[in-house]
Short mmCIF file of C-alpha atoms and ligand atoms in Angstrom, two decimals:
data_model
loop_
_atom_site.label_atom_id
_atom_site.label_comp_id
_atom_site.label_asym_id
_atom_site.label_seq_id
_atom_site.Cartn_x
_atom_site.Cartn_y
_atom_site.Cartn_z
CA UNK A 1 0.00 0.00 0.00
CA UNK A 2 1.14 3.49 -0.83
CA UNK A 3 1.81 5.58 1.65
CA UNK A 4 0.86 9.19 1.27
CA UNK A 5 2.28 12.13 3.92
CA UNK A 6 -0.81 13.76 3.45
CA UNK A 7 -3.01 11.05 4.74
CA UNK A 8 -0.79 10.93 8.12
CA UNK A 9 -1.49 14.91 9.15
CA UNK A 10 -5.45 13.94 9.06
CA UNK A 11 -4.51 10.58 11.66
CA UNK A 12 -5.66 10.63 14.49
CA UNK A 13 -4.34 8.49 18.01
CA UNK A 14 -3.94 8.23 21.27
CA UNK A 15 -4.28 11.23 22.57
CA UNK A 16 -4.91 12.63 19.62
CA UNK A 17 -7.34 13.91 17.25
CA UNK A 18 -7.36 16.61 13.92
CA UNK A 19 -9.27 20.05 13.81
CA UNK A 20 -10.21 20.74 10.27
CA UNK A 21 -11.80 24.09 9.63
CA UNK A 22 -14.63 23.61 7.27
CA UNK A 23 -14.19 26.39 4.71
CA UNK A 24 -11.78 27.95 6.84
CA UNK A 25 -14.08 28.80 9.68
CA UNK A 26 -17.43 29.76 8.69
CA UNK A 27 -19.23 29.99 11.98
CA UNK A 28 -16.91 33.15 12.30
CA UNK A 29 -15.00 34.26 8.96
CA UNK A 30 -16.73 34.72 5.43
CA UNK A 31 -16.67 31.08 4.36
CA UNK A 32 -14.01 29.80 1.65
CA UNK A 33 -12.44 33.27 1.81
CA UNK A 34 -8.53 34.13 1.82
CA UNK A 35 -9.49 35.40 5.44
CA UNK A 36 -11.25 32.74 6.46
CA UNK A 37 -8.25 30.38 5.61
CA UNK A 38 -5.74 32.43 6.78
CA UNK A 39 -7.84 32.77 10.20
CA UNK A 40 -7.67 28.92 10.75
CA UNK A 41 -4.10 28.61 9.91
CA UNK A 42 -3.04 31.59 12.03
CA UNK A 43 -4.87 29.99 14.88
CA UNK A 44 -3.67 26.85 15.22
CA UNK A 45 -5.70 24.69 12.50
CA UNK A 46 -3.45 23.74 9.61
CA UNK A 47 -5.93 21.53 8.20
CA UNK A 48 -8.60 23.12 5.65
CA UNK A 49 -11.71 21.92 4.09
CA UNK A 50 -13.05 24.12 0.88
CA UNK A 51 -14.81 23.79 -2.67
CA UNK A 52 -13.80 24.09 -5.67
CA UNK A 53 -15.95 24.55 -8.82
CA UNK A 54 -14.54 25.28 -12.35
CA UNK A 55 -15.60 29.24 -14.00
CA UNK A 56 -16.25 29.48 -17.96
CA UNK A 57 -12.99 29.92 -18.78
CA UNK A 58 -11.14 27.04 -16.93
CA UNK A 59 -10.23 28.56 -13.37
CA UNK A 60 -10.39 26.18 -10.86
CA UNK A 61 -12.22 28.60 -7.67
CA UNK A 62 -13.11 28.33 -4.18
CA UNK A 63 -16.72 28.59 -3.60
CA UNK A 64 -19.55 25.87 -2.26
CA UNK A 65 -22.71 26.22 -5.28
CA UNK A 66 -22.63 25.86 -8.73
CA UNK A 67 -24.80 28.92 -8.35
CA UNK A 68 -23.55 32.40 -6.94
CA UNK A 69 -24.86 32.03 -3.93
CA UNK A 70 -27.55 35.05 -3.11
CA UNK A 71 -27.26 35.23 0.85
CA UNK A 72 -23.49 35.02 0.56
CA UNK A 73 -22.87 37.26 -2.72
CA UNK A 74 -23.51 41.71 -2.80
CA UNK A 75 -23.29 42.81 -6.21
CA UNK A 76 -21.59 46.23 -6.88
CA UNK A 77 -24.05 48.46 -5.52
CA UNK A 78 -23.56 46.29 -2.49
CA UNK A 79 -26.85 44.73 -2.65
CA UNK A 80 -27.74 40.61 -1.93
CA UNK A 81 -28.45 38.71 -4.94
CA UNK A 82 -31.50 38.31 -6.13
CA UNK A 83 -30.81 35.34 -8.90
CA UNK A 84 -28.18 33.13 -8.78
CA UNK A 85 -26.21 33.05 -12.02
CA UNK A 86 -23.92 29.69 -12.88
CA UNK A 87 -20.51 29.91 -11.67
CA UNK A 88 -19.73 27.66 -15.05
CA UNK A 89 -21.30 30.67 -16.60
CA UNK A 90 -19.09 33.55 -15.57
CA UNK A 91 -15.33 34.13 -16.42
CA UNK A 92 -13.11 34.30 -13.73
CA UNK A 93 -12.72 38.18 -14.50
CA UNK A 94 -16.78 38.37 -14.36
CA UNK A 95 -16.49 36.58 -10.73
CA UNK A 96 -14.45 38.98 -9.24
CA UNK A 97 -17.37 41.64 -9.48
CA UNK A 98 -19.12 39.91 -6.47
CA UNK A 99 -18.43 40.81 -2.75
CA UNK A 100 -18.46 37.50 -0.62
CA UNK A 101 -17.79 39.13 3.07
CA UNK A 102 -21.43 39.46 4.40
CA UNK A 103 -23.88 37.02 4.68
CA UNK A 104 -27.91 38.53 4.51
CA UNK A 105 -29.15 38.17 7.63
CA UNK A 106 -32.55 38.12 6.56
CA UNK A 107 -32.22 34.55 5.05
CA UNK A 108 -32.25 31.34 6.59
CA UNK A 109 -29.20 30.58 5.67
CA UNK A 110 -28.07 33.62 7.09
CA UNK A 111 -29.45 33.06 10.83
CA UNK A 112 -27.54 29.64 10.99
CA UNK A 113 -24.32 31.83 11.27
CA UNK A 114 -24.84 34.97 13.50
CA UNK A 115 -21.57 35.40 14.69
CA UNK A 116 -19.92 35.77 11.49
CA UNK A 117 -18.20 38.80 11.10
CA UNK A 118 -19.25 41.72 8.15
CA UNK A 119 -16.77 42.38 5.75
CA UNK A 120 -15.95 44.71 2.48
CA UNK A 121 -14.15 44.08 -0.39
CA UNK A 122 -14.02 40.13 0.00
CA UNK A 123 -13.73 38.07 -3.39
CA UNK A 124 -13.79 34.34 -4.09
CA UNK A 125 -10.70 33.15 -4.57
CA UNK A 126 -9.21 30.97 -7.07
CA UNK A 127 -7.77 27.70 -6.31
CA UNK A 128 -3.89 29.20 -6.75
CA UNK A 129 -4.52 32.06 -4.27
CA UNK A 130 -5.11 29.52 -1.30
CA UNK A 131 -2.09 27.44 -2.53
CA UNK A 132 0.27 30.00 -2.95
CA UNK A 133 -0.62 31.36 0.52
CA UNK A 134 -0.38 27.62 1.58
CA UNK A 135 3.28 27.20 0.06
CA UNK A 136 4.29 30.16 2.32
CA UNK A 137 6.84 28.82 5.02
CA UNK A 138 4.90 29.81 7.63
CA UNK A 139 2.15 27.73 6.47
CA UNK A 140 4.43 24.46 6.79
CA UNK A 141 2.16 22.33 8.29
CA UNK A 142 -0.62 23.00 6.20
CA UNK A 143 -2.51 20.17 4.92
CA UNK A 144 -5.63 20.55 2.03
CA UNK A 145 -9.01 18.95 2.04
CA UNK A 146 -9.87 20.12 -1.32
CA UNK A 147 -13.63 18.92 -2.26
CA UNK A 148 -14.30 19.07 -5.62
CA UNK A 149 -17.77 19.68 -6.85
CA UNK A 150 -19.27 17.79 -9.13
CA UNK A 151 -21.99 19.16 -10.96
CA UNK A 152 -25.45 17.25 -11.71
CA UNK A 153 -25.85 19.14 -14.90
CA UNK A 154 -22.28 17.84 -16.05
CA UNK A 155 -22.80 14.12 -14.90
CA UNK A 156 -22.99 12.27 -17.53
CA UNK A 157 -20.32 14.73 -19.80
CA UNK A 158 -16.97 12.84 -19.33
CA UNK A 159 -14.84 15.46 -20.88
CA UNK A 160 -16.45 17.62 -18.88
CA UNK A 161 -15.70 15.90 -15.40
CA UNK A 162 -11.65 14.61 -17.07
CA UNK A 163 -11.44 18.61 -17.87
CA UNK A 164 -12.24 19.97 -13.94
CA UNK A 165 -10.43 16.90 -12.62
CA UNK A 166 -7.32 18.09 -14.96
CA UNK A 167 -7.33 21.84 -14.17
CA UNK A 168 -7.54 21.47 -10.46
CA UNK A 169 -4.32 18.60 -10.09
CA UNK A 170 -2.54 21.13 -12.71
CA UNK A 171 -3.00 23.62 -9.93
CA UNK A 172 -1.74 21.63 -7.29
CA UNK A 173 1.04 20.12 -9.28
CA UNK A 174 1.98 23.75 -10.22
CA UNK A 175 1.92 24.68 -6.73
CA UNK A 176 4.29 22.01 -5.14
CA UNK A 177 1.53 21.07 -2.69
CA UNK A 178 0.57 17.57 -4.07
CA UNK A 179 2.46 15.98 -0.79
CA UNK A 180 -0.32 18.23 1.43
CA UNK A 181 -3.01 17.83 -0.65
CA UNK A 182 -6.26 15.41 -0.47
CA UNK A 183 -8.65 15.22 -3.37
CA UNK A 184 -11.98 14.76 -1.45
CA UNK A 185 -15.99 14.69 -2.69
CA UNK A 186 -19.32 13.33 -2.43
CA UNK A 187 -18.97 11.81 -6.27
CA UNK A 188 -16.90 8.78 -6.15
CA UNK A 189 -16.60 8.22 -9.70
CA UNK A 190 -14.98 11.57 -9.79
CA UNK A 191 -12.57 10.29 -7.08
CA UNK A 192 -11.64 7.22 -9.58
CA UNK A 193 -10.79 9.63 -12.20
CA UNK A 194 -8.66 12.14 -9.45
CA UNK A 195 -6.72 8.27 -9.18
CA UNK A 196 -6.58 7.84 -12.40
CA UNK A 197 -5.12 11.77 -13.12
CA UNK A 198 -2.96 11.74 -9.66
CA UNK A 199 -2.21 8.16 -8.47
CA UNK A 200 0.47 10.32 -6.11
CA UNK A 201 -2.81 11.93 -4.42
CA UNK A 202 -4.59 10.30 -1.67
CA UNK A 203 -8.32 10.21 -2.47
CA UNK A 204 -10.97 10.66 0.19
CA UNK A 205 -14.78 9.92 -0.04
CA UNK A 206 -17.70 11.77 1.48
CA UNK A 207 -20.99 9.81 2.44
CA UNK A 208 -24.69 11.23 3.64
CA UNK A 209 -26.99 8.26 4.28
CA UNK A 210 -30.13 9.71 2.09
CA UNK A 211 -32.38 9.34 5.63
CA UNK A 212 -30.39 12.70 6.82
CA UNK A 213 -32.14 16.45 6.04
CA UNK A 214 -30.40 18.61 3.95
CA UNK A 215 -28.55 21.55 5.30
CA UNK A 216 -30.88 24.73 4.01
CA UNK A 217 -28.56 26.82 1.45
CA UNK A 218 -25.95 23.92 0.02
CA UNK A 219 -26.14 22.55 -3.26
CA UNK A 220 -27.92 18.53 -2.88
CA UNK A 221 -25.38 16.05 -2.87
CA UNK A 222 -27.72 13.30 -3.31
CA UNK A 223 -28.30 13.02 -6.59
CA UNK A 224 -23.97 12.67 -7.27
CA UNK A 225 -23.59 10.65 -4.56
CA UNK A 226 -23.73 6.85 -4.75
CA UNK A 227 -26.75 5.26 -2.97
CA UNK A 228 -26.23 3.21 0.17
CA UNK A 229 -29.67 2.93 0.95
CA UNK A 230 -29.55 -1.07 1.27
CA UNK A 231 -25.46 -1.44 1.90
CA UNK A 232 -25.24 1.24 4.71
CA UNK A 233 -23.29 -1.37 6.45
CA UNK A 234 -20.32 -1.80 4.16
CA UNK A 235 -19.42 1.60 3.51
CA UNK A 236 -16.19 0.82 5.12
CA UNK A 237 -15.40 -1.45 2.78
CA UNK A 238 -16.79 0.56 -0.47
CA UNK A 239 -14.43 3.12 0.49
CA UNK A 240 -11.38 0.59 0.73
CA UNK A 241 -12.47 -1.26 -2.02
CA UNK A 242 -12.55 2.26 -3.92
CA UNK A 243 -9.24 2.97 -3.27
CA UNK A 244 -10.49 5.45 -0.74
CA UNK A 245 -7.69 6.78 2.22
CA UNK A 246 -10.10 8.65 4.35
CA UNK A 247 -13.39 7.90 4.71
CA UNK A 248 -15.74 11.59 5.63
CA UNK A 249 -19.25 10.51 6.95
CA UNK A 250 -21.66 12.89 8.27
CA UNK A 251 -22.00 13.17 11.80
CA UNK A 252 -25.41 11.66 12.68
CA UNK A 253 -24.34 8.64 10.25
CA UNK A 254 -21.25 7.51 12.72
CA UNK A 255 -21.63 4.43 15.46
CA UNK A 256 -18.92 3.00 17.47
CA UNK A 257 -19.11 0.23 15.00
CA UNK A 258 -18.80 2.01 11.70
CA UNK A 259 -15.57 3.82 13.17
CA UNK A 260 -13.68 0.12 14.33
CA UNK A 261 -14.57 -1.22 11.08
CA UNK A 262 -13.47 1.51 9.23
CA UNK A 263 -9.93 1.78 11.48
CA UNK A 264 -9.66 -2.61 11.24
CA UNK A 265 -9.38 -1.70 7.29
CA UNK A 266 -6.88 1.11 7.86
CA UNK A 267 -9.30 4.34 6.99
CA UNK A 268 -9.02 7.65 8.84
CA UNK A 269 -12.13 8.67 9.74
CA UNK A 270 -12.73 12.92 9.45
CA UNK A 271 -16.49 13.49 10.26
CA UNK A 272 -18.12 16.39 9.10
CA UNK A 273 -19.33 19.42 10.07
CA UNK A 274 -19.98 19.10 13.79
CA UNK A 275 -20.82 22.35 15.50
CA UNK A 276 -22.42 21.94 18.72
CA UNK A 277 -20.36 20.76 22.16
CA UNK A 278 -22.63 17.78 22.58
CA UNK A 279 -21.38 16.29 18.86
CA UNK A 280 -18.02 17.38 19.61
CA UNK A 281 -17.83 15.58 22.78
CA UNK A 282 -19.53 12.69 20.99
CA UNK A 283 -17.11 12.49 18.27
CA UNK A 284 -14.37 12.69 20.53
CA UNK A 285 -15.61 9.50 22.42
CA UNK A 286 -16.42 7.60 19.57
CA UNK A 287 -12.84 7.59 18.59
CA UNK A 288 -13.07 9.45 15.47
CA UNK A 289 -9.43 10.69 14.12
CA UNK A 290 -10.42 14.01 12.89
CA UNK A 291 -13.65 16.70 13.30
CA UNK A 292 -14.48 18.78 10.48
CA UNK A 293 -15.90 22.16 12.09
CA UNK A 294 -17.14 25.38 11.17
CA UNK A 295 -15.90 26.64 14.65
CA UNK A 296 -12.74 25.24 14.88
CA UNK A 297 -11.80 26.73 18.09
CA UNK A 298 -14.59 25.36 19.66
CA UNK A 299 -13.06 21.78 18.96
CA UNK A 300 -10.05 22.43 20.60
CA UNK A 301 -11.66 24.10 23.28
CA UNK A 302 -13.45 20.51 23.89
CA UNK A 303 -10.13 18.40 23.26
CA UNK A 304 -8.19 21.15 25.61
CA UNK A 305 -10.72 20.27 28.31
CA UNK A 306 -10.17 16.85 28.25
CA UNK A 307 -6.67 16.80 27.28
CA UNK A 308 -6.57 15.86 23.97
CA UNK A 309 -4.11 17.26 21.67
CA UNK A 310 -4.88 18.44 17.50
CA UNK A 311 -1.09 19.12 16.98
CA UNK A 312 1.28 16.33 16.84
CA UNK A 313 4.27 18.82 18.88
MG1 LIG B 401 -17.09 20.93 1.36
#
């Protein structure tokens, strides 16, 4: 078996387990922003979760929708969106006209996050940006969870998918980073061709059993995912069997049971996006290696109180 340096900063132990700030740390910081990723690495939490989605002309960026976003995007006059253009619409030059560092409080998705802060002058960022920052020495320990998003209109159009898989490993092989980098998503044939394009990557695979509620605001992940409906059991051994080094389930869809098996058939096990104390402390006794968290200080704030360390010193 290959071993990858990138799967290792994700491991968790004895004593031990990962803080990953889910799109740098959106509970507080404009999410998948420069800031926001700069914010988690700056305080203690080297390992990043973010999205990347492909513009018209080929730029690999960092944003969650295929859609701009309206609660999350001002237009010039400053004002929320009101449609959602395609981000495989717009060039990259036509992107940067958005502002991305408020969040409208009047929408739902808005009043899950009410302590993130207000900001001007905020733009998505393109893949590069947040490796070049990344390849800065002191960003070292840096590791990258970079999700890529597949697109349900672009399913079934394999140049398409080869094209987006293509641009965003040319990034990271431009970059350096491809010994700190994961290629992670909810679309596991997409993963097969990320092996296929970067054997030298480690791959990890998201999962949502389809019994969970959608989070209000995010793009479905449903209809790219593969069904586990009747193998919810073996997901374990999909992922292994996939080629799969981490395995990323959401929280409510982890058991003491799930977490041995996937450990017995050497999978890390990074859990996403857990939020509230009670999960945390939850996670942290089912053994998990690493949490996934929108409020990444609040995860070491629970490991701190029971001793557990994030960092290996
Ligand atoms: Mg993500």
């Amino acid at each position: 078996m290959i071993r990858f340096p990138a799967v290792d900063a994700f491991r968790g132990g004895e004593g031990l387990i990962r803080v990953i700030g889910h799109r740098g740390a959106r509970g507080l910081v404009p999410e998948n922003s420069m800031l926001g990723f700069e914010f988690a690495m700056s305080s203690g939490v080297p390992l990043l979760e973010f999205d990347v989605v492909m513009t018209a002309d080929n730029v690999p960026v960092i944003t969650h929708n295929h859609r701009l976003h309206a609660p999350t995007f001002r237009d010039h006059s400053g004002h929320f969106l009101t449609t959602e253009p395609k981000i495989a619409h717009l060039t990259w030059a036509q992107l940067q006209d958005y502002d991305i560092g408020r969040i409208d409080g009047a929408s739902v998705y808005g009043q899950r996050f009410p302590d993130q802060a207000q900001i001007d002058g905020i733009r998505v960022p393109s893949l590069r940006e947040l490796l070049q920052v990344t390849s800065q020495d002191r960003f070292s320990s840096a590791h990258l969870m970079l999700e890529i998003k597949s697109d349900p209109a672009f399913a079934h159009d394999i140049e398409y998918r080869r094209l987006l898989v293509r641009q965003v490993v040319a990034e990271v092989h431009a970059s350096g980073l491809e010994t700190r980098t994961l290629l992670h998503s909810f679309d596991w044939s997409l993963l097969t061709e990320c092996q296929h394009q970067a054997p030298e990557m480690p791959t990890s695979f998201l999962t949502q059993l389809p019994e969970n509620e959608e989070d209000i605001g995010e793009d479905s992940i449903m209809c790219i995912s593969p069904d586990f409906s009747v193998q919810q059991e073996s997901i374990p051994e999909l992922v292994v069997n996939a080629g799969g080094r981490l395995w990323c389930p959401y929280l409510n869809d982890v058991t003491r049971e799930n977490v041995a098996k996937a450990h017995a058939l050497g999978l890390i096990v990074a859990v996403w996006t857990v939020n509230e104390p009670s999960d945390i402390h939850r996670m942290i006794d089912l053994g998990v290696d690493a949490i996934v968290s929108d409020y990444p200080g609040r995860v070491q704030r629970c490991l701190a109180d029971q001793g557990i360390s994030w960092l290996v010193p």
